[in-house]
Amino acid sequence: MVEISAITFETYAAEARAEIEGALIRWTEFDADCPGKLREAIRHSLLAPCKRLRPLLVLMSAEACGYDRVRAMPAACAVEMIHTYSLIHDDLPAMDDDDLRRGQPTCHAQFDEATAILAGDALLTRAFEIMAKEISPPDVAARCCVELASAAGASGMVAGQVEDLAGETENGGLDALEAIHRRKTGAMFRVSLRLGAIVAQADSEQLDRLDSYGEKLGLAFQIVDDLLDVHGSETAMGKRTGKDSERGKLTFPRLLGLEASKFRARQLIDDALAEVNEFGPAAAHLESLARYVVDRNH
Ligand code: GRG
């Protein structure tokens, strides 16, 4: 395993985030037919300060397969658009009813509910438009569209959200909880890694390894997210904390306890690291990102 220093990784991540945000600005210019308020609502949520984990994963996956990260940017931005749409909709009164996200008022709190729903809808459709237009060759673009639709759709992230909403009143066990998060959070992590590998035209063994890294990382991320909801700072997180226990929600700390949850997250990260070991130095950023995910405070 090739370790790089935390400073080297932070410098890389800051540069890559700036590139991602530049592309997100460019791809949300829209034409003159887009109403000003809608464009403003989309950008309010999409360009707010945040970690950009999923687009970073797309770029790092492409790089691990020896590809130039700039060429993976359409897929990276598409994933971030879908993720942001899911956050906007998740924050609505009909779902989690939150007023704070990414350190600022949620989309419906800043604008209104109808505008927030429509901003989410527009981000969802823009994601596929960008991939279809900007990825080449066309068969790779089509494959990326199918992969992202399936990860985000009725058997992926949306299914996980349905189960999670139902789970607030149910008493499932660890397997049930992991199954929900494999779809709700894990599917978007996995597809980020897959898209990077697909645009890089990686072989099936590379694709499987990156997929498996994404699955383990996604679950570890969710465990840490649950832990931060218990003891994280609202200012650092940029969203309300303590809401899971307020609602009696099924979470990893509630099922396993704090220490066993931390242990499980670290175990998953070790397993994720083992998956990308074979890539050598090309996967150094994926390794640093996995460590960052468990050590983060936001
Ligand atoms: C509404 C279809 C639909 C799906 C919603 C992603 C999701 C499904 C809900 C978000 C609610 C939530 C808190 C999920 C737990 C994990 C998660 C996805 C956290 C937010 O992701 P971060 O921490 O956020 O990567 P930033 O803002 O940094 O991008």
Coordinates of C-alpha atoms and ligand atoms in Angstrom, one line a residue:
M1 CA 0.0 0.0 0.0
V2 CA 1.4 3.4 -1.0
E3 CA 0.5 6.0 1.7
I4 CA 0.5 9.7 0.9
S5 CA 0.6 12.4 3.6
A6 CA -2.6 14.0 4.9
I7 CA -1.3 17.4 3.5
T8 CA -0.7 15.9 0.0
F9 CA -4.2 14.4 0.0
E10 CA -5.8 17.7 1.3
T11 CA -4.1 19.6 -1.5
Y12 CA -5.2 17.2 -4.1
A13 CA -8.8 17.1 -2.8
A14 CA -9.0 21.0 -2.6
E15 CA -7.8 21.2 -6.3
A16 CA -10.2 18.5 -7.4
R17 CA -13.1 20.1 -5.5
A18 CA -12.4 23.4 -7.2
E19 CA -12.4 21.7 -10.6
I20 CA -15.7 20.0 -9.7
E21 CA -17.3 23.2 -8.6
G22 CA -16.2 25.0 -11.7
A23 CA -17.8 22.3 -13.9
L24 CA -21.0 22.4 -11.8
I25 CA -21.2 26.2 -12.3
R26 CA -20.7 25.7 -16.0
W27 CA -23.3 23.0 -16.3
T28 CA -26.0 24.9 -14.4
E29 CA -25.9 28.0 -16.6
F30 CA -29.0 26.8 -18.4
D31 CA -30.6 28.6 -21.3
A32 CA -32.8 31.7 -21.3
D33 CA -35.9 29.5 -20.9
C34 CA -34.9 28.5 -17.4
P35 CA -36.8 30.6 -14.8
G36 CA -34.4 32.7 -12.7
K37 CA -35.8 31.6 -9.4
L38 CA -35.4 27.9 -10.4
R39 CA -31.8 28.4 -11.4
E40 CA -31.1 30.2 -8.2
A41 CA -32.7 27.5 -6.1
I42 CA -30.7 24.8 -7.9
R43 CA -27.4 26.6 -7.4
H44 CA -28.3 27.5 -3.8
S45 CA -28.2 23.8 -2.9
L46 CA -25.7 22.5 -5.5
L47 CA -22.9 25.0 -5.0
A48 CA -23.2 25.2 -1.1
P49 CA -20.0 24.2 0.7
C50 CA -19.7 20.5 1.2
K51 CA -17.4 17.5 1.0
R52 CA -18.0 16.5 -2.7
L53 CA -17.2 12.9 -1.7
R54 CA -19.1 11.2 -4.5
P55 CA -17.6 13.2 -7.4
L56 CA -14.2 12.9 -5.8
L57 CA -14.7 9.1 -5.9
V58 CA -15.6 9.2 -9.6
L59 CA -12.4 11.1 -10.4
M60 CA -10.2 9.0 -8.1
S61 CA -11.6 5.7 -9.6
A62 CA -10.9 6.9 -13.1
E63 CA -7.4 7.8 -12.0
A64 CA -6.9 4.5 -10.3
C65 CA -7.6 3.0 -13.8
G66 CA -5.0 5.2 -15.4
Y67 CA -7.4 7.7 -16.9
D68 CA -7.2 11.5 -16.9
R69 CA -9.6 12.8 -14.2
V70 CA -10.8 15.8 -16.3
R71 CA -12.4 13.4 -18.8
A72 CA -14.4 11.8 -15.9
M73 CA -15.9 15.2 -14.9
P74 CA -19.3 14.8 -16.6
A75 CA -19.9 11.6 -14.6
A76 CA -18.6 13.2 -11.4
C77 CA -20.9 16.2 -11.8
A78 CA -23.9 14.0 -12.7
V79 CA -23.5 12.0 -9.5
E80 CA -23.2 15.2 -7.4
M81 CA -26.4 16.5 -9.1
I82 CA -28.3 13.4 -8.2
H83 CA -27.0 13.4 -4.7
T84 CA -28.0 17.1 -4.2
Y85 CA -31.5 16.4 -5.6
S86 CA -31.8 13.6 -3.1
L87 CA -30.8 15.9 -0.2
I88 CA -33.2 18.7 -1.4
H89 CA -36.1 16.2 -1.5
D90 CA -35.0 14.4 1.8
D91 CA -35.2 17.8 3.6
L92 CA -38.8 18.5 2.5
P93 CA -41.6 18.6 5.2
A94 CA -43.0 15.3 3.7
M95 CA -39.7 13.5 4.5
D96 CA -37.1 14.6 7.1
D97 CA -38.4 18.2 7.4
D98 CA -35.1 19.9 8.0
D99 CA -34.3 23.6 7.9
L100 CA -30.5 23.4 7.7
R101 CA -28.3 21.7 5.1
R102 CA -24.7 22.3 4.0
G103 CA -24.5 25.1 6.6
Q104 CA -27.4 27.2 5.2
P105 CA -31.2 27.1 5.0
T106 CA -32.5 24.1 3.1
C107 CA -33.9 24.7 -0.4
H108 CA -37.6 24.8 0.7
A109 CA -36.8 27.0 3.7
Q110 CA -34.9 29.5 1.5
F111 CA -37.3 29.4 -1.4
D112 CA -40.6 27.5 -1.0
E113 CA -41.7 23.9 -1.2
A114 CA -42.8 23.8 -4.8
T115 CA -39.5 25.4 -6.0
A116 CA -37.5 22.9 -3.9
I117 CA -39.3 19.9 -5.5
L118 CA -38.8 21.4 -8.9
A119 CA -35.1 22.2 -8.3
G120 CA -34.6 18.6 -7.4
D121 CA -36.5 17.4 -10.5
A122 CA -34.3 19.7 -12.7
L123 CA -31.1 18.4 -11.1
L124 CA -32.2 14.8 -11.7
T125 CA -32.8 15.4 -15.4
R126 CA -29.7 17.6 -15.9
A127 CA -27.5 14.8 -14.6
F128 CA -28.5 12.5 -17.5
E129 CA -28.4 15.3 -20.1
I130 CA -24.8 16.1 -19.1
M131 CA -23.7 12.5 -19.3
A132 CA -25.4 11.8 -22.6
K133 CA -23.9 14.9 -24.2
E134 CA -20.5 15.0 -22.7
I135 CA -19.3 11.4 -22.4
S136 CA -17.8 9.7 -25.4
P137 CA -17.9 7.3 -27.1
P138 CA -21.7 7.1 -27.1
D139 CA -21.9 3.5 -25.9
V140 CA -19.9 4.4 -22.8
A141 CA -22.3 7.4 -22.2
A142 CA -25.3 5.1 -22.5
R143 CA -23.8 2.6 -20.1
C144 CA -23.1 5.4 -17.6
C145 CA -26.7 6.5 -17.9
V146 CA -28.1 3.0 -17.2
E147 CA -25.7 2.5 -14.2
L148 CA -26.6 5.8 -12.6
A149 CA -30.4 5.4 -13.2
S150 CA -30.3 2.0 -11.7
A151 CA -28.3 3.1 -8.6
A152 CA -30.5 6.1 -8.0
G153 CA -33.8 4.7 -8.9
A154 CA -36.7 2.5 -7.7
S155 CA -34.5 -0.4 -6.7
G156 CA -31.6 1.7 -5.5
M157 CA -31.4 5.0 -3.5
V158 CA -35.1 5.7 -3.8
A159 CA -35.9 2.2 -2.5
G160 CA -33.5 2.7 0.4
Q161 CA -35.3 6.0 1.2
V162 CA -38.7 4.3 1.2
E163 CA -37.4 1.6 3.6
D164 CA -35.7 4.1 5.8
L165 CA -38.9 6.2 6.2
A166 CA -40.8 3.0 7.1
G167 CA -38.0 1.9 9.4
E168 CA -38.6 4.9 11.7
T169 CA -41.5 3.1 13.3
E170 CA -40.2 -0.5 12.9
N171 CA -37.7 -2.5 15.0
G172 CA -35.4 -4.3 12.5
G173 CA -32.1 -5.9 13.3
L174 CA -28.6 -5.3 12.0
D175 CA -29.2 -7.1 8.7
A176 CA -32.2 -5.0 8.0
L177 CA -30.4 -1.8 8.8
E178 CA -27.4 -2.7 6.6
A179 CA -29.8 -3.6 3.8
I180 CA -31.4 -0.2 3.9
H181 CA -28.1 1.6 3.8
R182 CA -26.7 -0.5 1.1
R183 CA -29.4 1.0 -1.1
K184 CA -30.0 4.5 0.4
T185 CA -26.3 5.5 0.8
G186 CA -24.2 2.6 -0.6
A187 CA -25.7 2.5 -4.1
M188 CA -24.5 6.1 -4.8
F189 CA -21.0 5.3 -3.4
R190 CA -20.8 2.2 -5.5
V191 CA -22.0 3.8 -8.7
S192 CA -19.5 6.7 -8.2
L193 CA -16.6 4.1 -8.3
R194 CA -18.2 2.2 -11.2
L195 CA -18.7 5.3 -13.3
G196 CA -15.0 6.3 -12.9
A197 CA -14.0 2.8 -14.0
I198 CA -16.5 2.7 -16.9
V199 CA -15.4 6.0 -18.4
A200 CA -11.8 4.7 -18.1
Q201 CA -12.9 1.5 -19.9
A202 CA -11.4 -0.6 -17.0
D203 CA -11.4 -4.4 -17.1
S204 CA -14.0 -6.4 -15.2
E205 CA -11.6 -7.3 -12.4
Q206 CA -10.8 -3.6 -11.8
L207 CA -14.5 -2.8 -11.9
D208 CA -15.4 -5.5 -9.4
R209 CA -12.6 -4.4 -7.0
L210 CA -13.7 -0.7 -7.1
D211 CA -17.3 -1.7 -6.7
S212 CA -16.5 -3.7 -3.6
Y213 CA -14.4 -0.8 -2.2
G214 CA -17.4 1.5 -2.8
E215 CA -19.8 -0.8 -1.0
K216 CA -17.6 -1.1 2.1
L217 CA -16.8 2.6 2.1
G218 CA -20.5 3.5 1.8
L219 CA -21.5 1.4 4.7
A220 CA -18.6 2.8 6.8
F221 CA -19.6 6.3 5.8
Q222 CA -23.2 5.7 7.0
I223 CA -22.0 4.3 10.4
V224 CA -19.8 7.4 10.9
D225 CA -22.8 9.5 9.8
D226 CA -24.9 7.9 12.5
L227 CA -22.1 8.4 15.1
L228 CA -21.8 12.1 14.2
D229 CA -25.6 12.5 14.6
V230 CA -25.0 11.4 18.3
H231 CA -21.9 13.4 19.1
G232 CA -21.0 15.6 16.1
S233 CA -21.1 19.4 16.1
E234 CA -24.0 21.0 14.2
T235 CA -21.7 23.8 13.1
A236 CA -19.1 21.4 11.6
M237 CA -21.8 19.2 10.1
G238 CA -23.8 22.1 8.6
K239 CA -27.0 20.2 9.5
R240 CA -29.1 19.5 12.6
T241 CA -27.8 16.7 14.8
G242 CA -29.5 14.5 17.3
K243 CA -32.5 14.0 15.0
D244 CA -32.1 10.2 14.7
S245 CA -32.6 9.5 18.4
E246 CA -35.3 12.2 18.7
R247 CA -37.3 10.2 16.2
G248 CA -36.4 6.8 17.7
K249 CA -34.8 5.9 14.4
L250 CA -32.9 2.6 13.8
T251 CA -29.2 3.5 13.7
F252 CA -25.9 1.7 14.1
P253 CA -25.0 3.2 17.5
R254 CA -28.5 2.3 18.7
L255 CA -28.2 -1.3 17.6
L256 CA -24.5 -1.9 18.3
G257 CA -23.5 0.8 20.8
L258 CA -20.9 3.5 20.1
E259 CA -17.7 1.4 20.5
A260 CA -18.8 -1.5 18.4
S261 CA -20.1 0.9 15.7
K262 CA -16.7 2.6 15.6
F263 CA -15.0 -0.9 15.4
R264 CA -17.3 -2.0 12.6
A265 CA -16.6 1.2 10.6
R266 CA -12.8 0.7 10.9
Q267 CA -13.1 -3.0 10.0
L268 CA -15.0 -2.0 6.8
I269 CA -12.4 0.6 5.9
D270 CA -9.6 -2.0 6.3
D271 CA -11.6 -4.3 4.0
A272 CA -12.1 -1.5 1.5
L273 CA -8.4 -0.7 1.5
A274 CA -7.6 -4.4 0.8
E275 CA -9.7 -4.2 -2.3
V276 CA -7.7 -1.4 -3.9
N277 CA -4.3 -2.6 -2.8
E278 CA -3.7 -4.2 -6.2
F279 CA -3.9 -0.8 -8.0
G280 CA -0.6 0.3 -6.3
P281 CA 0.2 4.0 -6.3
A282 CA -2.6 4.8 -8.7
A283 CA -5.1 4.2 -5.8
A284 CA -3.2 6.3 -3.2
H285 CA -6.0 8.9 -3.2
L286 CA -8.7 6.3 -2.8
E287 CA -6.8 5.0 0.2
S288 CA -6.5 8.5 1.8
L289 CA -10.2 9.2 1.2
A290 CA -11.2 6.0 2.9
R291 CA -9.2 7.0 6.0
Y292 CA -10.7 10.5 5.8
V293 CA -14.2 9.0 5.8
V294 CA -13.7 7.4 9.2
D295 CA -11.7 10.1 10.8
R296 CA -13.9 13.1 9.7
N297 CA -15.9 15.3 12.0
H298 CA -18.4 16.5 9.4
Ligands
GRG1 C1 -35.2 11.7 -1.4 C2 -35.0 10.0 -3.3 C3 -34.5 10.6 -2.0 C4 -33.5 10.0 -1.4 C5 -32.8 10.5 -0.2 C6 -29.4 10.5 0.3 C7 -30.7 10.4 0.9 C8 -31.7 9.6 0.2 C9 -31.0 11.1 2.0 C10 -30.1 12.0 2.7 C11 -30.3 11.9 4.2 C12 -29.2 11.4 4.9 C13 -28.7 12.2 6.0 C14 -28.6 10.3 4.5 C15 -27.4 9.8 5.2 C16 -26.1 9.9 4.5 C17 -26.0 11.0 3.6 C18 -26.3 10.7 2.3 C19 -25.5 12.1 4.1 C20 -25.2 13.3 3.3 O1 -24.1 13.1 2.5 P1 -22.7 13.9 2.7 O2 -22.4 13.9 4.2 O3 -23.2 15.4 2.3 O4 -21.7 13.4 1.8 P2 -22.5 16.6 1.6 O5 -23.3 17.8 1.9 O6 -21.1 16.7 2.1 O7 -22.5 16.2 0.1

